[in-house]
Structures are given as structure tokens and as C-alpha cells.
PDB file of C-alpha atoms and ligand atoms in Angstrom:
ATOM      1  CA  THR W   1       1.852  37.936 -96.010  1.00 88.00           C
ATOM      2  CA  ASN W   2       3.520  41.201 -96.951  1.00 94.00           C
ATOM      3  CA  GLN W   3       4.146  41.975 -93.286  1.00 95.00           C
ATOM      4  CA  GLU W   4       6.952  39.492 -92.634  1.00 98.00           C
ATOM      5  CA  ARG W   5       9.879  41.122 -90.844  1.00 98.00           C
ATOM      6  CA  SER W   6      13.577  40.358 -90.537  1.00 99.00           C
ATOM      7  CA  PHE W   7      16.482  41.883 -88.629  1.00 99.00           C
ATOM      8  CA  PHE W   8      19.636  43.103 -90.343  1.00 99.00           C
ATOM      9  CA  MET W   9      22.807  44.839 -89.231  1.00 99.00           C
ATOM     10  CA  VAL W  10      25.550  46.531 -91.231  1.00 99.00           C
ATOM     11  CA  LYS W  11      28.692  45.269 -89.495  1.00 98.00           C
ATOM     12  CA  PRO W  12      31.629  47.435 -88.318  1.00 98.00           C
ATOM     13  CA  ASP W  13      33.810  46.650 -91.358  1.00 98.00           C
ATOM     14  CA  ALA W  14      31.139  47.900 -93.752  1.00 98.00           C
ATOM     15  CA  VAL W  15      30.447  51.003 -91.650  1.00 98.00           C
ATOM     16  CA  GLN W  16      34.180  51.801 -91.686  1.00 98.00           C
ATOM     17  CA  ARG W  17      34.310  51.323 -95.444  1.00 98.00           C
ATOM     18  CA  GLY W  18      31.382  53.625 -96.147  1.00 98.00           C
ATOM     19  CA  LEU W  19      29.049  50.898 -97.378  1.00 99.00           C
ATOM     20  CA  VAL W  20      25.999  51.730 -95.241  1.00 99.00           C
ATOM     21  CA  SER W  21      23.927  53.336 -98.003  1.00 98.00           C
ATOM     22  CA  GLU W  22      25.092  50.812-100.598  1.00 98.00           C
ATOM     23  CA  ILE W  23      23.857  47.966 -98.393  1.00 99.00           C
ATOM     24  CA  ILE W  24      20.617  49.453 -97.065  1.00 98.00           C
ATOM     25  CA  GLY W  25      19.850  50.852-100.530  1.00 98.00           C
ATOM     26  CA  ARG W  26      19.591  47.355-101.939  1.00 99.00           C
ATOM     27  CA  PHE W  27      16.631  46.601 -99.691  1.00 99.00           C
ATOM     28  CA  GLU W  28      14.908  49.869-100.614  1.00 98.00           C
ATOM     29  CA  LYS W  29      15.547  49.246-104.301  1.00 98.00           C
ATOM     30  CA  ARG W  30      14.013  45.786-104.046  1.00 98.00           C
ATOM     31  CA  GLY W  31      10.817  47.432-102.843  1.00 98.00           C
ATOM     32  CA  TYR W  32      11.059  46.464 -99.205  1.00 98.00           C
ATOM     33  CA  LYS W  33       9.917  48.745 -96.392  1.00 98.00           C
ATOM     34  CA  ILE W  34      12.376  49.749 -93.694  1.00 98.00           C
ATOM     35  CA  VAL W  35      10.482  49.948 -90.405  1.00 98.00           C
ATOM     36  CA  ALA W  36      13.353  50.603 -87.963  1.00 99.00           C
ATOM     37  CA  MET W  37      16.947  51.762 -88.183  1.00 98.00           C
ATOM     38  CA  LYS W  38      19.625  52.981 -85.765  1.00 98.00           C
ATOM     39  CA  MET W  39      23.364  53.257 -85.306  1.00 98.00           C
ATOM     40  CA  VAL W  40      24.588  51.435 -82.201  1.00 98.00           C
ATOM     41  CA  THR W  41      27.957  50.803 -80.595  1.00 98.00           C
ATOM     42  CA  PRO W  42      26.979  47.418 -79.224  1.00 98.00           C
ATOM     43  CA  SER W  43      28.046  46.199 -75.800  1.00 98.00           C
ATOM     44  CA  ARG W  44      29.688  42.833 -75.350  1.00 98.00           C
ATOM     45  CA  GLU W  45      26.504  41.689 -73.556  1.00 98.00           C
ATOM     46  CA  LEU W  46      24.270  42.613 -76.495  1.00 98.00           C
ATOM     47  CA  ILE W  47      26.532  40.840 -78.988  1.00 98.00           C
ATOM     48  CA  GLU W  48      26.715  37.720 -76.809  1.00 98.00           C
ATOM     49  CA  ALA W  49      22.936  37.647 -76.587  1.00 98.00           C
ATOM     50  CA  HIS W  50      22.631  38.197 -80.332  1.00 98.00           C
ATOM     51  CA  TYR W  51      24.999  35.327 -81.141  1.00 98.00           C
ATOM     52  CA  ASP W  52      23.935  33.152 -78.191  1.00 98.00           C
ATOM     53  CA  ASP W  53      23.453  30.036 -80.359  1.00 98.00           C
ATOM     54  CA  LEU W  54      27.123  30.202 -81.451  1.00 98.00           C
ATOM     55  CA  ARG W  55      28.571  30.134 -77.906  1.00 98.00           C
ATOM     56  CA  SER W  56      30.178  26.715 -78.345  1.00 98.00           C
ATOM     57  CA  ARG W  57      31.911  27.640 -81.624  1.00 98.00           C
ATOM     58  CA  PRO W  58      35.679  28.224 -81.645  1.00 98.00           C
ATOM     59  CA  PHE W  59      35.244  31.617 -83.345  1.00 98.00           C
ATOM     60  CA  PHE W  60      32.727  32.907 -80.771  1.00 98.00           C
ATOM     61  CA  GLU W  61      35.240  34.866 -78.692  1.00 98.00           C
ATOM     62  CA  GLY W  62      36.802  36.555 -81.725  1.00 98.00           C
ATOM     63  CA  LEU W  63      33.375  37.280 -83.168  1.00 98.00           C
ATOM     64  CA  CYS W  64      32.194  38.981 -79.960  1.00 98.00           C
ATOM     65  CA  LYS W  65      35.425  40.976 -79.591  1.00 98.00           C
ATOM     66  CA  TYR W  66      35.187  42.126 -83.182  1.00 98.00           C
ATOM     67  CA  MET W  67      31.536  43.105 -83.131  1.00 98.00           C
ATOM     68  CA  SER W  68      31.776  44.953 -79.804  1.00 98.00           C
ATOM     69  CA  SER W  69      35.252  46.483 -80.211  1.00 98.00           C
ATOM     70  CA  GLY W  70      33.848  49.999 -80.385  1.00 97.00           C
ATOM     71  CA  GLU W  71      36.171  50.797 -83.296  1.00 98.00           C
ATOM     72  CA  ALA W  72      33.077  51.304 -85.392  1.00 98.00           C
ATOM     73  CA  PRO W  73      29.365  51.164 -84.678  1.00 98.00           C
ATOM     74  CA  VAL W  74      26.887  48.956 -86.469  1.00 98.00           C
ATOM     75  CA  VAL W  75      23.694  50.028 -88.222  1.00 99.00           C
ATOM     76  CA  ALA W  76      20.798  47.860 -87.105  1.00 99.00           C
ATOM     77  CA  PHE W  77      17.626  47.829 -89.183  1.00 99.00           C
ATOM     78  CA  VAL W  78      14.380  45.944 -89.601  1.00 99.00           C
ATOM     79  CA  VAL W  79      12.933  45.272 -93.032  1.00 99.00           C
ATOM     80  CA  GLU W  80       9.344  44.317 -93.786  1.00 98.00           C
ATOM     81  CA  GLY W  81       7.872  42.695 -96.865  1.00 98.00           C
ATOM     82  CA  LYS W  82       6.953  39.573 -98.772  1.00 98.00           C
ATOM     83  CA  GLY W  83       9.449  36.761 -98.226  1.00 98.00           C
ATOM     84  CA  ILE W  84      12.012  39.061 -96.572  1.00 98.00           C
ATOM     85  CA  ILE W  85      13.528  36.427 -94.251  1.00 98.00           C
ATOM     86  CA  LYS W  86      14.504  34.065 -97.079  1.00 98.00           C
ATOM     87  CA  VAL W  87      15.037  36.730 -99.748  1.00 98.00           C
ATOM     88  CA  GLY W  88      17.158  38.765 -97.330  1.00 98.00           C
ATOM     89  CA  ARG W  89      19.476  35.787 -96.833  1.00 98.00           C
ATOM     90  CA  ASP W  90      19.649  35.290-100.591  1.00 98.00           C
ATOM     91  CA  MET W  91      20.513  38.965-101.096  1.00 99.00           C
ATOM     92  CA  ILE W  92      23.278  38.672 -98.469  1.00 99.00           C
ATOM     93  CA  GLY W  93      24.947  35.520 -99.807  1.00 98.00           C
ATOM     94  CA  VAL W  94      26.554  32.699 -97.849  1.00 98.00           C
ATOM     95  CA  THR W  95      28.611  33.199 -94.679  1.00 98.00           C
ATOM     96  CA  ASP W  96      32.009  33.141 -96.413  1.00 98.00           C
ATOM     97  CA  PRO W  97      32.224  36.075 -98.863  1.00 98.00           C
ATOM     98  CA  LEU W  98      34.718  34.101-100.968  1.00 98.00           C
ATOM     99  CA  LYS W  99      31.923  31.597-101.622  1.00 98.00           C
ATOM    100  CA  SER W 100      29.174  34.186-102.086  1.00 98.00           C
ATOM    101  CA  ALA W 101      27.950  34.722-105.621  1.00 98.00           C
ATOM    102  CA  PRO W 102      28.648  38.030-107.336  1.00 98.00           C
ATOM    103  CA  GLY W 103      25.519  40.138-107.065  1.00 98.00           C
ATOM    104  CA  THR W 104      25.034  39.281-103.424  1.00 99.00           C
ATOM    105  CA  ILE W 105      26.039  41.808-100.748  1.00 99.00           C
ATOM    106  CA  ARG W 106      28.858  39.636 -99.377  1.00 98.00           C
ATOM    107  CA  GLY W 107      29.847  38.518-102.878  1.00 98.00           C
ATOM    108  CA  ASP W 108      30.193  42.132-103.933  1.00 98.00           C
ATOM    109  CA  THR W 109      31.892  43.638-100.885  1.00 98.00           C
ATOM    110  CA  GLY W 110      34.364  41.361 -99.113  1.00 98.00           C
ATOM    111  CA  VAL W 111      36.805  38.483 -98.938  1.00 98.00           C
ATOM    112  CA  SER W 112      36.962  37.601 -95.213  1.00 98.00           C
ATOM    113  CA  ILE W 113      34.532  35.429 -93.269  1.00 98.00           C
ATOM    114  CA  GLY W 114      34.814  37.508 -90.094  1.00 97.00           C
ATOM    115  CA  MET W 115      34.304  40.801 -91.928  1.00 98.00           C
ATOM    116  CA  ASN W 116      31.364  39.891 -94.088  1.00 98.00           C
ATOM    117  CA  SER W 117      29.566  43.246 -94.139  1.00 98.00           C
ATOM    118  CA  ILE W 118      26.104  42.350 -92.917  1.00 99.00           C
ATOM    119  CA  HIS W 119      24.053  40.189 -90.595  1.00 99.00           C
ATOM    120  CA  GLY W 120      20.594  38.912 -91.467  1.00 99.00           C
ATOM    121  CA  SER W 121      18.226  36.724 -89.456  1.00 98.00           C
ATOM    122  CA  ASP W 122      18.451  33.097 -90.575  1.00 98.00           C
ATOM    123  CA  GLY W 123      14.799  32.158 -90.100  1.00 98.00           C
ATOM    124  CA  VAL W 124      11.436  32.900 -88.516  1.00 98.00           C
ATOM    125  CA  GLU W 125      12.698  32.123 -85.014  1.00 98.00           C
ATOM    126  CA  GLY W 126      15.860  34.179 -85.408  1.00 98.00           C
ATOM    127  CA  ALA W 127      13.925  37.190 -86.662  1.00 98.00           C
ATOM    128  CA  ALA W 128      11.386  36.877 -83.841  1.00 98.00           C
ATOM    129  CA  SER W 129      14.095  36.979 -81.169  1.00 98.00           C
ATOM    130  CA  GLU W 130      16.515  39.444 -82.804  1.00 99.00           C
ATOM    131  CA  ILE W 131      14.025  42.225 -83.565  1.00 98.00           C
ATOM    132  CA  PRO W 132      12.986  42.732 -79.899  1.00 98.00           C
ATOM    133  CA  LEU W 133      16.589  42.218 -78.743  1.00 99.00           C
ATOM    134  CA  TRP W 134      17.705  45.261 -80.766  1.00 99.00           C
ATOM    135  CA  PHE W 135      14.591  47.428 -80.926  1.00 99.00           C
ATOM    136  CA  SER W 136      11.941  48.450 -78.439  1.00 98.00           C
ATOM    137  CA  GLN W 137       8.351  48.715 -79.675  1.00 98.00           C
ATOM    138  CA  ASP W 138       8.508  52.522 -79.868  1.00 98.00           C
ATOM    139  CA  GLU W 139      11.576  52.362 -82.126  1.00 98.00           C
ATOM    140  CA  ILE W 140       9.583  50.532 -84.794  1.00 98.00           C
ATOM    141  CA  ALA W 141       7.718  52.775 -87.229  1.00 98.00           C
ATOM    142  CA  ASN W 142       4.350  51.424 -88.306  1.00 95.00           C
ATOM    143  CA  TRP W 143       4.058  53.485 -91.456  1.00 97.00           C
ATOM    144  CA  ASN W 144       2.022  53.011 -94.599  1.00 97.00           C
ATOM    145  CA  LYS W 145       4.257  52.851 -97.651  1.00 98.00           C
ATOM    146  CA  THR W 146       2.022  54.199-100.410  1.00 98.00           C
ATOM    147  CA  ALA W 147       4.436  52.962-103.104  1.00 97.00           C
ATOM    148  CA  ASP W 148       3.376  49.428-102.121  1.00 98.00           C
ATOM    149  CA  LYS W 149       0.590  49.670-104.680  1.00 98.00           C
ATOM    150  CA  TRP W 150       3.328  49.786-107.359  1.00 98.00           C
ATOM    151  CA  ILE W 151       5.263  46.959-105.724  1.00 98.00           C
ATOM    152  CA  TYR W 152       2.624  44.395-104.720  1.00 98.00           C
ATOM    153  CA  GLU W 153       0.051  43.158-107.236  1.00 95.00           C
TER     154      GLU W 153
HETATM  155  P1  DAT D   1      25.753  34.061 -90.911  1.00 61.95           P
HETATM  156  O1  DAT D   1      26.229  35.441 -90.519  1.00 61.95           O
HETATM  157  O2  DAT D   1      25.936  33.802 -92.376  1.00 61.95           O
HETATM  158  O3  DAT D   1      24.360  33.771 -90.437  1.00 61.95           O
HETATM  159  P2  DAT D   1      26.673  32.350 -88.729  1.00 61.95           P
HETATM  160  O4  DAT D   1      25.401  32.705 -88.045  1.00 61.95           O
HETATM  161  O5  DAT D   1      26.999  30.913 -88.880  1.00 61.95           O
HETATM  162  O6  DAT D   1      26.738  33.009 -90.204  1.00 61.95           O
HETATM  163  O7  DAT D   1      27.908  33.037 -87.993  1.00 61.95           O
HETATM  164  C1  DAT D   1      27.792  34.354 -87.500  1.00 61.95           C
HETATM  165  C2  DAT D   1      29.040  35.117 -87.855  1.00 61.95           C
HETATM  166  O8  DAT D   1      30.170  34.506 -87.223  1.00 61.95           O
HETATM  167  C3  DAT D   1      29.393  35.131 -89.340  1.00 61.95           C
HETATM  168  O9  DAT D   1      28.683  36.139 -90.053  1.00 61.95           O
HETATM  169  C4  DAT D   1      30.867  35.383 -89.305  1.00 61.95           C
HETATM  170  C5  DAT D   1      31.309  34.609 -88.067  1.00 61.95           C
HETATM  171  N1  DAT D   1      31.755  33.266 -88.443  1.00 61.95           N
HETATM  172  C6  DAT D   1      30.985  32.223 -88.836  1.00 61.95           C
HETATM  173  N2  DAT D   1      31.706  31.139 -89.114  1.00 61.95           N
HETATM  174  C7  DAT D   1      32.996  31.493 -88.895  1.00 61.95           C
HETATM  175  C8  DAT D   1      34.246  30.830 -89.012  1.00 61.95           C
HETATM  176  N3  DAT D   1      34.314  29.553 -89.405  1.00 61.95           N
HETATM  177  N4  DAT D   1      35.360  31.529 -88.712  1.00 61.95           N
HETATM  178  C9  DAT D   1      35.295  32.814 -88.315  1.00 61.95           C
HETATM  179  N5  DAT D   1      34.156  33.510 -88.172  1.00 61.95           N
HETATM  180  C10 DAT D   1      33.028  32.862 -88.474  1.00 61.95           C
HETATM  181 MG1   MG D   2      23.571  33.507 -88.497  1.00 61.95          MG
END
């Protein structure tokens, strides 16, 4: 299906460094359709819910503090298109930017695991819970991308 959706977020470090368009542009360039996007200064509660499955990890507290510090907002966005959940993760690179291949977002933008530029849903379940956590139905644009006929054969 060409209607698969995944959730992404430009993290505070990348917003501070002026990498928003560089990062979101990669998804547009690939031919994917952006169906929702907003800048948010996330609350501690929202970040805890977002990273709920990492609660038992030693870095959880630091992660939540960092993401909800308010020193910079995040840019949350939803991307739609063929294979986006898996391809999105491949475009991002692995969790540690030092281990991410050049050409990936993390491999091209950072060196620190905690400031790794972008979040992307890690699977079908993650995407299904993260999209409604961050966006209400009326914040999602159901638009027809006419360029799709030059993207999908
Ligand atoms: P990913 O963002 O690649 O899906 P994750 O879901 O395992 O990685 O972890 C969420 C975020 O938590 C990750 O982007 C950065 C931070 N993090 C993960 N492992 C960490 C570690 N060992 N030390 C510090 N921060 C870490
Ligand atoms: Mg993850």
C-alpha cells in the first residue's frame, strides 16, 4: 500500500542547529507525502507517553528532561507512502550517530546518541500509537498529491 504512515520528529538539537528543512526536505525529495506537521514545545507528560516503552532504561530520565526542556521546540510530522516505516528508519540511521552510515540523517548531522537529530517510529505498532498521540484527526491533511503519478508506477 502507498498509504502507510509513520511518525517523525525533528529533535531540539536539530531545531537549534537550523536543520529542520534539511531533515524534512529529505522525505519530500524521496517522493513521500507529508500529511501533518507542527512545531511543539512538548510537556514532560507527552514525552513520557511517547517514550513509555523505555521507562526502565537508565537514560530515560535524561531523555525526558532533554526532550521537554523547553530550550527548543520539536517539529513533529507524519509522512505517508510506500514502505515509509522501514525506509524512514533506514533514512534516519541507527540510534548512535557515530555508528550511522554517511548518507543517513544521523550519519550526516551528529556525533552524540542523546542528540541524534530525529525520531522515527520503529514499526507498525509504534506508528499506530505515536501518530494519534501527537496529532488529532483534524490536524492530518488528507490531500491528493498529484505528483504521485510521477512517483508511483
Ligand atoms: P531510536 O531513537 O533509534 O528509536 P530508542 O528508541 O532505543 O532509539 O531510544 C530513544 C532515544 O533515547 C534515542 O533516540 C536516544 C536515547 N537513547 C537511546 N539509547 C541511549 C543510550 N544508551 N544513552 C543515552 N541515550 C539513549
Ligand atoms: Mg525508538
